[in-house]
Coordinates of C-alpha atoms in Angstrom, one line a residue:
L1 CA 5.7 20.6 -10.1
S2 CA 3.2 23.4 -9.3
P3 CA 0.1 22.7 -7.2
Q4 CA -2.0 23.4 -10.3
A5 CA -0.1 20.9 -12.5
A6 CA -0.2 18.3 -9.7
T7 CA -4.0 18.7 -9.5
V8 CA -4.4 18.1 -13.2
A9 CA -2.0 15.1 -13.0
L10 CA -4.0 13.6 -10.1
R11 CA -7.3 14.0 -12.1
H12 CA -5.8 12.1 -15.0
L13 CA -4.5 9.4 -12.6
D14 CA -7.9 9.1 -10.9
A15 CA -9.6 8.7 -14.3
W16 CA -7.1 6.0 -15.3
L17 CA -7.5 4.1 -12.0
V18 CA -11.3 3.8 -12.3
G19 CA -11.3 3.3 -16.0
P20 CA -11.2 0.0 -17.9
E21 CA -7.5 0.5 -18.9
G22 CA -6.4 1.0 -15.3
E23 CA -8.5 -1.8 -14.0
A24 CA -7.1 -4.2 -16.6
E25 CA -3.5 -3.2 -16.0
M26 CA -3.8 -3.5 -12.2
A27 CA -5.6 -6.9 -12.5
A28 CA -2.8 -8.2 -14.8
A29 CA -0.2 -7.0 -12.3
E30 CA -1.9 -8.8 -9.4
A31 CA -2.3 -11.9 -11.5
A32 CA 1.4 -11.9 -12.4
A33 CA 2.3 -11.4 -8.7
H34 CA 0.0 -14.2 -7.7
A35 CA 1.6 -16.5 -10.3
A36 CA 5.0 -15.6 -9.0
G37 CA 3.9 -16.6 -5.4
E38 CA 4.0 -13.0 -4.2
P39 CA 1.5 -12.0 -1.5
I40 CA -1.3 -9.7 -2.7
L41 CA -2.0 -7.0 -0.1
H42 CA -4.6 -4.2 0.0
V43 CA -5.2 -1.2 2.1
G44 CA -7.6 -2.1 4.9
E45 CA -6.4 -5.7 5.3
R46 CA -5.4 -7.0 8.8
V47 CA -1.8 -8.1 9.2
R48 CA 0.5 -9.5 11.8
L49 CA 4.0 -8.0 11.9
E50 CA 6.8 -10.5 11.6
G51 CA 10.5 -10.5 10.9
L52 CA 11.1 -6.8 11.6
V53 CA 14.8 -6.1 12.4
K54 CA 14.8 -2.4 13.4
N55 CA 11.7 -2.5 15.5
T56 CA 11.6 -6.0 17.0
A57 CA 9.3 -4.9 19.8
V58 CA 6.3 -4.9 17.5
N59 CA 6.9 -8.3 16.0
G60 CA 3.8 -10.4 16.6
M61 CA 1.5 -7.4 16.9
T62 CA -1.5 -7.0 14.6
G63 CA -2.7 -4.0 12.7
T64 CA -4.3 -2.7 9.5
L65 CA -2.6 -1.7 6.3
A66 CA -3.1 2.0 6.0
A67 CA -1.1 3.1 2.9
Y68 CA 1.6 1.9 0.5
G69 CA 4.6 4.0 -0.3
A70 CA 5.8 2.8 -3.7
D71 CA 9.0 4.9 -3.5
G72 CA 10.2 3.0 -0.5
L73 CA 8.3 -0.2 -1.2
R74 CA 6.9 -0.1 2.3
W75 CA 3.5 -0.4 3.9
K76 CA 2.2 1.9 6.6
V77 CA 0.6 -0.2 9.3
T78 CA -1.6 1.1 12.1
L79 CA -1.5 -1.2 15.1
T80 CA -4.6 -2.1 17.1
D81 CA -3.2 0.2 19.9
G82 CA -3.2 3.2 17.4
Q83 CA 0.5 3.4 16.7
S84 CA 1.5 3.7 13.1
F85 CA 4.7 2.5 11.5
W86 CA 6.2 2.7 7.9

């Protein structure tokens, strides 16, 4: 994908996200997740890390959700000490 094509695609995505169709689809997805008992998380929310297997040293620490990587289904968390982890 060229940078020019990516720019156009992002403009369309931005328009969809803030438009009524995007808002309705995202609200429906959150409602379905809530009905299934799944947690609803958003960028900027405070979290406590628990149950990590590879990086057990940060279990129990708190931080802020910084980004979500849909490809790996992982959240980037910035800890209160400034460290960031995916």
